[in-house]
mmCIF file of C-alpha atoms in Angstrom:
data_model
loop_
_atom_site.group_PDB
_atom_site.id
_atom_site.type_symbol
_atom_site.label_atom_id
_atom_site.label_comp_id
_atom_site.label_asym_id
_atom_site.label_seq_id
_atom_site.Cartn_x
_atom_site.Cartn_y
_atom_site.Cartn_z
ATOM 1 C CA UNK A 166 59.129 61.959 34.152
ATOM 2 C CA UNK A 167 58.283 59.480 31.378
ATOM 3 C CA UNK A 168 55.320 57.147 31.636
ATOM 4 C CA UNK A 169 56.444 53.650 32.552
ATOM 5 C CA UNK A 170 54.974 50.275 31.732
ATOM 6 C CA UNK A 171 53.656 48.132 28.935
ATOM 7 C CA UNK A 172 50.997 50.479 27.548
ATOM 8 C CA UNK A 173 53.528 53.247 26.914
ATOM 9 C CA UNK A 174 55.843 50.739 25.227
ATOM 10 C CA UNK A 175 52.969 49.457 23.099
ATOM 11 C CA UNK A 176 51.993 52.939 21.900
ATOM 12 C CA UNK A 177 55.605 53.762 20.994
ATOM 13 C CA UNK A 178 55.822 50.619 18.864
ATOM 14 C CA UNK A 179 52.550 51.323 17.068
ATOM 15 C CA UNK A 180 53.866 54.730 16.043
ATOM 16 C CA UNK A 181 56.259 52.976 13.660
ATOM 17 C CA UNK A 182 53.542 51.069 11.773
ATOM 18 C CA UNK A 183 51.599 52.069 8.667
ATOM 19 C CA UNK A 184 48.472 52.261 10.846
ATOM 20 C CA UNK A 185 49.703 55.479 12.444
ATOM 21 C CA UNK A 186 50.090 57.307 9.135
ATOM 22 C CA UNK A 187 47.155 55.726 7.325
ATOM 23 C CA UNK A 188 44.713 56.817 10.017
ATOM 24 C CA UNK A 189 46.481 60.115 10.903
ATOM 25 C CA UNK A 190 46.551 59.017 14.526
ATOM 26 C CA UNK A 191 46.947 61.703 17.164
ATOM 27 C CA UNK A 192 48.026 60.456 20.587
ATOM 28 C CA UNK A 193 46.636 62.268 23.627
ATOM 29 C CA UNK A 194 48.303 61.451 26.957
ATOM 30 C CA UNK A 195 46.080 61.508 30.047
ATOM 31 C CA UNK A 196 48.572 60.058 32.532
ATOM 32 C CA UNK A 197 52.206 60.276 33.514
ATOM 33 C CA UNK A 198 54.187 59.083 36.511
ATOM 34 C CA UNK A 199 54.807 61.595 39.264
ATOM 35 C CA UNK A 200 53.017 63.253 42.136
ATOM 36 C CA UNK A 201 49.235 63.327 42.496
ATOM 37 C CA UNK A 202 49.308 66.997 41.477
ATOM 38 C CA UNK A 203 51.320 66.200 38.332
ATOM 39 C CA UNK A 204 48.953 63.355 37.427
ATOM 40 C CA UNK A 205 45.916 65.593 37.853
ATOM 41 C CA UNK A 206 47.551 68.280 35.745
ATOM 42 C CA UNK A 207 48.398 65.998 32.834
ATOM 43 C CA UNK A 208 44.877 64.552 32.906
ATOM 44 C CA UNK A 209 43.306 68.020 32.835
ATOM 45 C CA UNK A 210 45.524 69.131 29.946
ATOM 46 C CA UNK A 211 44.956 65.875 28.069
ATOM 47 C CA UNK A 212 41.203 66.022 28.584
ATOM 48 C CA UNK A 213 41.025 69.592 27.308
ATOM 49 C CA UNK A 214 43.051 68.646 24.234
ATOM 50 C CA UNK A 215 40.826 65.603 23.674
ATOM 51 C CA UNK A 216 37.604 67.631 23.860
ATOM 52 C CA UNK A 217 39.074 70.169 21.437
ATOM 53 C CA UNK A 218 39.793 67.342 18.988
ATOM 54 C CA UNK A 219 36.267 65.950 19.358
ATOM 55 C CA UNK A 220 34.806 69.382 18.662
ATOM 56 C CA UNK A 221 37.288 70.521 16.029
ATOM 57 C CA UNK A 222 37.858 67.497 13.827
ATOM 58 C CA UNK A 223 35.455 64.804 15.076
ATOM 59 C CA UNK A 224 37.717 61.771 14.622
ATOM 60 C CA UNK A 225 36.461 58.675 12.839
ATOM 61 C CA UNK A 226 37.313 56.460 15.798
ATOM 62 C CA UNK A 227 38.806 56.775 19.280
ATOM 63 C CA UNK A 228 41.168 54.029 20.489
ATOM 64 C CA UNK A 229 41.361 54.077 24.302
ATOM 65 C CA UNK A 230 43.887 52.156 26.394
ATOM 66 C CA UNK A 231 42.240 51.347 29.736
ATOM 67 C CA UNK A 232 43.480 49.690 32.923
ATOM 68 C CA UNK A 233 42.145 49.380 36.456
ATOM 69 C CA UNK A 234 41.472 51.802 39.314
ATOM 70 C CA UNK A 235 42.470 55.358 38.389
ATOM 71 C CA UNK A 236 43.037 54.389 34.770
ATOM 72 C CA UNK A 237 39.455 53.154 34.542
ATOM 73 C CA UNK A 238 38.093 56.409 35.979
ATOM 74 C CA UNK A 239 40.083 58.532 33.519
ATOM 75 C CA UNK A 240 39.308 56.405 30.503
ATOM 76 C CA UNK A 241 35.625 55.978 31.394
ATOM 77 C CA UNK A 242 35.295 59.773 31.180
ATOM 78 C CA UNK A 243 37.087 59.696 27.833
ATOM 79 C CA UNK A 244 34.843 56.872 26.601
ATOM 80 C CA UNK A 245 31.585 58.578 27.502
ATOM 81 C CA UNK A 246 32.732 61.847 25.971
ATOM 82 C CA UNK A 247 33.334 60.016 22.689
ATOM 83 C CA UNK A 248 29.862 58.505 22.957
ATOM 84 C CA UNK A 249 28.395 61.973 23.526
ATOM 85 C CA UNK A 250 29.991 63.076 20.247
ATOM 86 C CA UNK A 251 28.842 59.836 18.550
ATOM 87 C CA UNK A 252 32.390 58.702 17.839
ATOM 88 C CA UNK A 253 32.909 54.903 17.931
ATOM 89 C CA UNK A 254 35.284 53.637 20.609
ATOM 90 C CA UNK A 255 37.834 50.817 20.463
ATOM 91 C CA UNK A 256 38.391 50.061 24.140
ATOM 92 C CA UNK A 257 41.696 48.278 24.693
ATOM 93 C CA UNK A 258 41.986 46.659 28.143
ATOM 94 C CA UNK A 259 45.481 46.353 29.615
ATOM 95 C CA UNK A 260 46.898 45.249 32.941
ATOM 96 C CA UNK A 261 46.707 42.062 34.935
ATOM 97 C CA UNK A 262 44.254 43.165 37.603
ATOM 98 C CA UNK A 263 41.130 44.261 35.729
ATOM 99 C CA UNK A 264 39.068 41.243 36.777
ATOM 100 C CA UNK A 265 40.167 41.716 40.399
ATOM 101 C CA UNK A 266 39.319 45.406 40.150
ATOM 102 C CA UNK A 267 35.828 44.466 38.949
ATOM 103 C CA UNK A 268 35.303 41.699 41.514
ATOM 104 C CA UNK A 269 36.342 43.931 44.419
ATOM 105 C CA UNK A 270 34.313 46.957 43.297
ATOM 106 C CA UNK A 271 30.986 47.813 44.948
ATOM 107 C CA UNK A 272 27.839 46.991 42.924
ATOM 108 C CA UNK A 273 27.375 50.581 41.748
ATOM 109 C CA UNK A 274 30.912 50.718 40.317
ATOM 110 C CA UNK A 275 30.517 47.242 38.783
ATOM 111 C CA UNK A 276 27.476 48.543 36.921
ATOM 112 C CA UNK A 277 29.471 51.555 35.666
ATOM 113 C CA UNK A 278 32.305 49.259 34.533
ATOM 114 C CA UNK A 279 29.853 47.002 32.718
ATOM 115 C CA UNK A 280 28.029 49.863 31.008
ATOM 116 C CA UNK A 281 31.311 51.499 29.983
ATOM 117 C CA UNK A 282 32.575 48.327 28.318
ATOM 118 C CA UNK A 283 29.231 47.826 26.611
ATOM 119 C CA UNK A 284 29.293 51.415 25.344
ATOM 120 C CA UNK A 285 32.338 50.701 23.171
ATOM 121 C CA UNK A 286 32.088 49.596 19.558
ATOM 122 C CA UNK A 287 34.480 46.813 20.491
ATOM 123 C CA UNK A 288 36.500 45.780 23.540
ATOM 124 C CA UNK A 289 39.987 44.418 22.828
ATOM 125 C CA UNK A 290 41.341 41.741 25.172
ATOM 126 C CA UNK A 291 44.898 40.450 25.381
ATOM 127 C CA UNK A 292 44.309 36.738 24.834
ATOM 128 C CA UNK A 293 41.501 34.185 24.943
ATOM 129 C CA UNK A 294 41.381 33.963 28.730
ATOM 130 C CA UNK A 295 40.983 37.707 29.125
ATOM 131 C CA UNK A 296 38.390 37.837 26.348
ATOM 132 C CA UNK A 297 36.267 35.227 28.108
ATOM 133 C CA UNK A 298 36.533 37.055 31.430
ATOM 134 C CA UNK A 299 35.607 40.431 29.926
ATOM 135 C CA UNK A 300 32.633 38.822 28.196
ATOM 136 C CA UNK A 301 31.465 37.628 31.618
ATOM 137 C CA UNK A 302 31.877 41.112 33.094
ATOM 138 C CA UNK A 303 30.019 42.802 30.224
ATOM 139 C CA UNK A 304 27.751 40.308 28.411
ATOM 140 C CA UNK A 305 26.479 43.035 26.097
ATOM 141 C CA UNK A 306 29.940 44.000 24.864
ATOM 142 C CA UNK A 307 31.562 42.784 21.696
ATOM 143 C CA UNK A 308 34.939 41.408 22.813
ATOM 144 C CA UNK A 309 37.769 40.417 20.476
ATOM 145 C CA UNK A 310 41.158 38.903 21.213
ATOM 146 C CA UNK A 311 44.119 40.814 19.761
ATOM 147 C CA UNK A 312 47.519 40.146 21.326
ATOM 148 C CA UNK A 313 50.178 42.624 22.267
ATOM 149 C CA UNK A 314 52.671 43.205 19.474
ATOM 150 C CA UNK A 315 56.320 43.907 18.813
ATOM 151 C CA UNK A 316 58.704 44.145 15.848
ATOM 152 C CA UNK A 317 60.815 40.974 15.739
ATOM 153 C CA UNK A 318 64.583 41.347 15.817
ATOM 154 C CA UNK A 319 67.559 39.001 15.554
ATOM 155 C CA UNK A 320 68.474 36.408 18.156
ATOM 156 C CA UNK A 321 70.873 37.689 20.809
ATOM 157 C CA UNK A 322 74.447 36.464 20.904
ATOM 158 C CA UNK A 323 75.276 33.679 23.326
ATOM 159 C CA UNK A 324 78.144 34.171 25.783
ATOM 160 C CA UNK A 325 81.611 32.849 25.062
ATOM 161 C CA UNK A 326 82.627 29.808 27.058
ATOM 162 C CA UNK A 327 84.363 31.861 29.750
ATOM 163 C CA UNK A 328 81.531 34.399 30.096
ATOM 164 C CA UNK A 329 78.495 34.086 32.395
ATOM 165 C CA UNK A 330 74.965 33.752 31.068
ATOM 166 C CA UNK A 331 73.111 37.005 31.719
ATOM 167 C CA UNK A 332 69.704 36.436 33.351
ATOM 168 C CA UNK A 333 67.358 39.441 33.405
ATOM 169 C CA UNK A 334 64.277 40.416 35.414
ATOM 170 C CA UNK A 335 62.420 43.340 33.854
ATOM 171 C CA UNK A 336 59.298 44.726 35.491
ATOM 172 C CA UNK A 337 57.889 46.294 38.622
ATOM 173 C CA UNK A 338 59.877 45.002 41.567
ATOM 174 C CA UNK A 339 57.486 43.535 44.118
ATOM 175 C CA UNK A 340 55.504 40.513 45.215
ATOM 176 C CA UNK A 341 53.149 40.450 42.208
ATOM 177 C CA UNK A 342 55.873 39.918 39.625
ATOM 178 C CA UNK A 343 57.825 37.502 41.818
ATOM 179 C CA UNK A 344 60.996 39.565 42.222
ATOM 180 C CA UNK A 345 61.690 38.414 45.764
ATOM 181 C CA UNK A 346 60.958 34.787 44.931
ATOM 182 C CA UNK A 347 63.506 35.109 42.134
ATOM 183 C CA UNK A 348 66.182 36.359 44.540
ATOM 184 C CA UNK A 349 65.426 33.429 46.879
ATOM 185 C CA UNK A 350 65.693 31.036 43.943
ATOM 186 C CA UNK A 351 69.019 32.601 42.972
ATOM 187 C CA UNK A 352 70.281 32.101 46.527
ATOM 188 C CA UNK A 353 69.340 28.431 46.225
ATOM 189 C CA UNK A 354 71.299 28.177 42.969
ATOM 190 C CA UNK A 355 74.366 29.747 44.552
ATOM 191 C CA UNK A 356 74.068 27.449 47.580
ATOM 192 C CA UNK A 357 73.851 24.384 45.329
ATOM 193 C CA UNK A 358 76.359 25.235 42.615
ATOM 194 C CA UNK A 359 78.510 27.927 44.196
ATOM 195 C CA UNK A 360 80.785 29.632 41.693
ATOM 196 C CA UNK A 361 80.339 26.676 39.349
ATOM 197 C CA UNK A 362 77.153 28.206 37.950
ATOM 198 C CA UNK A 363 78.253 30.595 35.184
ATOM 199 C CA UNK A 364 75.513 33.193 35.429
ATOM 200 C CA UNK A 365 74.699 36.674 36.668
ATOM 201 C CA UNK A 366 71.303 38.213 37.412
ATOM 202 C CA UNK A 367 70.189 41.802 36.806
ATOM 203 C CA UNK A 368 66.932 43.058 38.330
ATOM 204 C CA UNK A 369 65.541 46.125 36.577
ATOM 205 C CA UNK A 370 62.355 48.003 37.378
ATOM 206 C CA UNK A 371 60.632 50.473 39.641
ATOM 207 C CA UNK A 372 58.742 49.536 42.786
ATOM 208 C CA UNK A 373 60.374 48.059 45.884
ATOM 209 C CA UNK A 374 63.939 48.584 44.730
ATOM 210 C CA UNK A 375 65.345 49.115 48.207
ATOM 211 C CA UNK A 376 63.758 45.936 49.537
ATOM 212 C CA UNK A 377 65.254 43.911 46.676
ATOM 213 C CA UNK A 378 68.660 45.508 47.247
ATOM 214 C CA UNK A 379 68.502 44.668 50.953
ATOM 215 C CA UNK A 380 67.469 41.090 50.180
ATOM 216 C CA UNK A 381 70.418 40.627 47.824
ATOM 217 C CA UNK A 382 72.780 42.034 50.436
ATOM 218 C CA UNK A 383 71.348 39.938 53.283
ATOM 219 C CA UNK A 384 71.700 36.743 51.260
ATOM 220 C CA UNK A 385 75.253 37.600 50.248
ATOM 221 C CA UNK A 386 74.499 37.614 46.523
ATOM 222 C CA UNK A 387 76.219 40.848 45.593
ATOM 223 C CA UNK A 388 78.842 39.074 43.475
ATOM 224 C CA UNK A 389 76.265 37.749 41.005
ATOM 225 C CA UNK A 390 73.140 39.914 41.395
ATOM 226 C CA UNK A 391 72.693 43.586 40.527
ATOM 227 C CA UNK A 392 69.575 45.655 41.256
ATOM 228 C CA UNK A 393 69.526 48.715 39.031
ATOM 229 C CA UNK A 394 66.046 50.128 39.517
ATOM 230 C CA UNK A 395 64.037 51.662 36.689
ATOM 231 C CA UNK A 396 65.664 52.645 33.404
ATOM 232 C CA UNK A 397 64.354 54.849 30.614
ATOM 233 C CA UNK A 398 62.259 53.048 27.959
ATOM 234 C CA UNK A 399 64.721 53.935 25.219
ATOM 235 C CA UNK A 400 67.445 52.050 27.113
ATOM 236 C CA UNK A 401 65.468 48.806 27.451
ATOM 237 C CA UNK A 402 66.214 47.332 23.987
ATOM 238 C CA UNK A 403 69.975 47.622 24.495
ATOM 239 C CA UNK A 404 69.677 46.063 27.947
ATOM 240 C CA UNK A 405 67.707 43.119 26.593
ATOM 241 C CA UNK A 406 70.367 42.561 23.935
ATOM 242 C CA UNK A 407 72.931 41.982 26.710
ATOM 243 C CA UNK A 408 70.921 39.081 28.198
ATOM 244 C CA UNK A 409 70.216 35.507 27.160
ATOM 245 C CA UNK A 410 67.447 34.618 29.631
ATOM 246 C CA UNK A 411 64.427 36.573 30.923
ATOM 247 C CA UNK A 412 62.784 35.439 34.159
ATOM 248 C CA UNK A 413 59.324 36.732 35.156
ATOM 249 C CA UNK A 414 57.707 34.543 37.869
ATOM 250 C CA UNK A 415 54.577 36.691 38.257
ATOM 251 C CA UNK A 416 51.521 35.818 40.295
ATOM 252 C CA UNK A 417 49.259 37.907 38.057
ATOM 253 C CA UNK A 418 49.761 39.203 34.525
ATOM 254 C CA UNK A 419 48.072 40.205 31.299
ATOM 255 C CA UNK A 420 50.402 39.885 28.305
ATOM 256 C CA UNK A 421 53.608 41.431 29.652
ATOM 257 C CA UNK A 422 55.555 43.467 27.134
ATOM 258 C CA UNK A 423 58.798 42.437 28.865
ATOM 259 C CA UNK A 424 58.221 38.848 27.751
ATOM 260 C CA UNK A 425 57.359 39.913 24.203
ATOM 261 C CA UNK A 426 60.471 42.083 24.001
ATOM 262 C CA UNK A 427 62.570 39.168 25.209
ATOM 263 C CA UNK A 428 60.964 36.726 22.755
ATOM 264 C CA UNK A 429 61.444 39.185 19.884
ATOM 265 C CA UNK A 430 65.188 39.142 20.583
ATOM 266 C CA UNK A 431 65.502 35.388 20.912
ATOM 267 C CA UNK A 432 65.910 35.241 24.687
ATOM 268 C CA UNK A 433 64.944 32.104 26.539
ATOM 269 C CA UNK A 434 61.983 32.876 28.822
ATOM 270 C CA UNK A 435 61.273 31.339 32.230
ATOM 271 C CA UNK A 436 57.951 32.501 33.684
ATOM 272 C CA UNK A 437 54.967 31.578 35.819
ATOM 273 C CA UNK A 438 51.725 30.611 34.033
ATOM 274 C CA UNK A 439 49.905 33.831 34.954
ATOM 275 C CA UNK A 440 47.286 35.509 32.757
ATOM 276 C CA UNK A 441 48.131 35.339 29.065
ATOM 277 C CA UNK A 442 51.701 34.084 29.489
ATOM 278 C CA UNK A 443 51.007 30.407 28.611
ATOM 279 C CA UNK A 444 49.237 31.528 25.427
ATOM 280 C CA UNK A 445 52.139 33.839 24.580
ATOM 281 C CA UNK A 446 54.879 31.257 25.076
ATOM 282 C CA UNK A 447 53.258 28.038 23.916
ATOM 283 C CA UNK A 448 56.120 25.542 23.868
ATOM 284 C CA UNK A 449 58.703 28.300 23.374
ATOM 285 C CA UNK A 450 59.587 28.798 27.036
ATOM 286 C CA UNK A 451 59.554 27.221 30.484
ATOM 287 C CA UNK A 452 56.618 27.676 32.858
ATOM 288 C CA UNK A 453 56.999 27.154 36.601
ATOM 289 C CA UNK A 454 54.411 27.636 39.375
ATOM 290 C CA UNK A 455 54.370 31.086 40.966
ATOM 291 C CA UNK A 456 56.023 31.306 44.392
ATOM 292 C CA UNK A 457 57.791 27.941 43.936
ATOM 293 C CA UNK A 458 61.413 28.719 44.770
ATOM 294 C CA UNK A 459 62.662 25.185 44.123
ATOM 295 C CA UNK A 460 60.985 24.866 40.719
ATOM 296 C CA UNK A 461 62.208 28.299 39.677
ATOM 297 C CA UNK A 462 65.777 27.539 40.719
ATOM 298 C CA UNK A 463 65.667 24.253 38.804
ATOM 299 C CA UNK A 464 64.330 25.945 35.656
ATOM 300 C CA UNK A 465 67.004 28.646 35.751
ATOM 301 C CA UNK A 466 69.730 26.029 36.248
ATOM 302 C CA UNK A 467 68.336 24.066 33.316
ATOM 303 C CA UNK A 468 68.710 26.931 30.849
ATOM 304 C CA UNK A 469 71.900 28.386 32.299
ATOM 305 C CA UNK A 470 73.753 25.063 32.256
ATOM 306 C CA UNK A 471 72.069 23.726 29.125
ATOM 307 C CA UNK A 472 73.376 25.814 26.244
ATOM 308 C CA UNK A 473 71.491 23.859 23.559
ATOM 309 C CA UNK A 474 68.201 24.064 25.454
ATOM 310 C CA UNK A 475 68.604 27.790 26.009
ATOM 311 C CA UNK A 476 69.321 28.465 22.345
ATOM 312 C CA UNK A 477 66.502 26.171 21.170
ATOM 313 C CA UNK A 478 63.907 27.897 23.342
ATOM 314 C CA UNK A 479 65.159 31.353 22.371
ATOM 315 C CA UNK A 480 64.908 30.543 18.670
ATOM 316 C CA UNK A 481 61.435 29.075 19.168
ATOM 317 C CA UNK A 482 60.339 32.229 20.995
ATOM 318 C CA UNK A 483 61.570 34.447 18.154
ATOM 319 C CA UNK A 484 59.774 32.279 15.589
ATOM 320 C CA UNK A 485 56.565 32.536 17.614
ATOM 321 C CA UNK A 486 56.782 36.327 17.640
ATOM 322 C CA UNK A 487 57.202 36.389 13.865
ATOM 323 C CA UNK A 488 54.148 34.163 13.472
ATOM 324 C CA UNK A 489 51.741 35.636 16.034
ATOM 325 C CA UNK A 490 52.928 38.926 17.515
ATOM 326 C CA UNK A 491 54.632 40.868 14.717
ATOM 327 C CA UNK A 492 53.555 44.485 15.160
ATOM 328 C CA UNK A 493 52.758 44.864 11.462
ATOM 329 C CA UNK A 494 50.479 41.815 11.527
ATOM 330 C CA UNK A 495 48.672 43.042 14.640
ATOM 331 C CA UNK A 496 48.344 46.602 13.319
ATOM 332 C CA UNK A 497 46.496 45.256 10.272
ATOM 333 C CA UNK A 498 43.915 43.707 12.612
ATOM 334 C CA UNK A 499 43.341 47.125 14.159
ATOM 335 C CA UNK A 500 43.044 48.617 10.689
ATOM 336 C CA UNK A 501 40.191 46.200 9.993
ATOM 337 C CA UNK A 502 38.532 47.096 13.307
ATOM 338 C CA UNK A 503 38.762 50.814 12.572
ATOM 339 C CA UNK A 504 37.226 50.253 9.139
ATOM 340 C CA UNK A 505 34.362 48.272 10.677
ATOM 341 C CA UNK A 506 33.777 51.018 13.226
ATOM 342 C CA UNK A 507 33.503 53.723 10.550
ATOM 343 C CA UNK A 508 31.182 51.874 8.175
#
């Protein structure tokens, strides 16, 4: 089973940059989705491969993608092994819940988290807010802000006058990303506009797929809402190109790759102001409070019924990606970090 989520998407995109060839990067996987046994197996194999690389070729730098909980445990081991071999570490923090993970950890684990971050040559945060928070967690760490990245594309086509606007949710289906709030907001739209609202919603992701399907059925939304569950990463770009609006009303986020992928294709984005999302969007999207069904319904109606507004925001989002999040621009920042680490 393929690894799901933003980190895997990020690594795949970086493979296509000059950074990968210039630094002869070798990717070592330490996690994959599946059973506990499968996860343990891939970690053991990955760790053995990693140690062999440390012994055999002693890399100039190790770039580690770290999240919370189990990811922290795995990557802390990887970090301290690099330190034992005196290899500088670029520690790249992903995921929306790292600060919560730290706050809810016992004092002994908090100390381990702090020391692990401070052991790195540099800690990379996804946005100013995250950088400030990580600096509070580990005052002795050097923390820099480097955003997620993506190759910009062309703006998606808008639907013909007789076609519905395609609204897309892309992410883990559950409370945290606001999937069920979105379905409630869609029910409000249907109740207010009926068949007069020319739009359809597709919900894509893993997680509580059955609950979302049941909610759609209970609310009688089957004519305009489809829940497809998770799709393979290679199928995501084509799916995004079929949509005109991405909705992600999350309670907690980092810098979600789903939003970047949508922006890079000129989709209009409606989201909650969680984590780094306000910094990502700027004025190139619509922010609504998390868990506010009425505000979310109003925002979706605004961009579904307002063709000019939808196109304007989509074009602004694409321009913002070209300016701030282009994968080639971001990869050059990592090139500079790697060079600093090896001096």
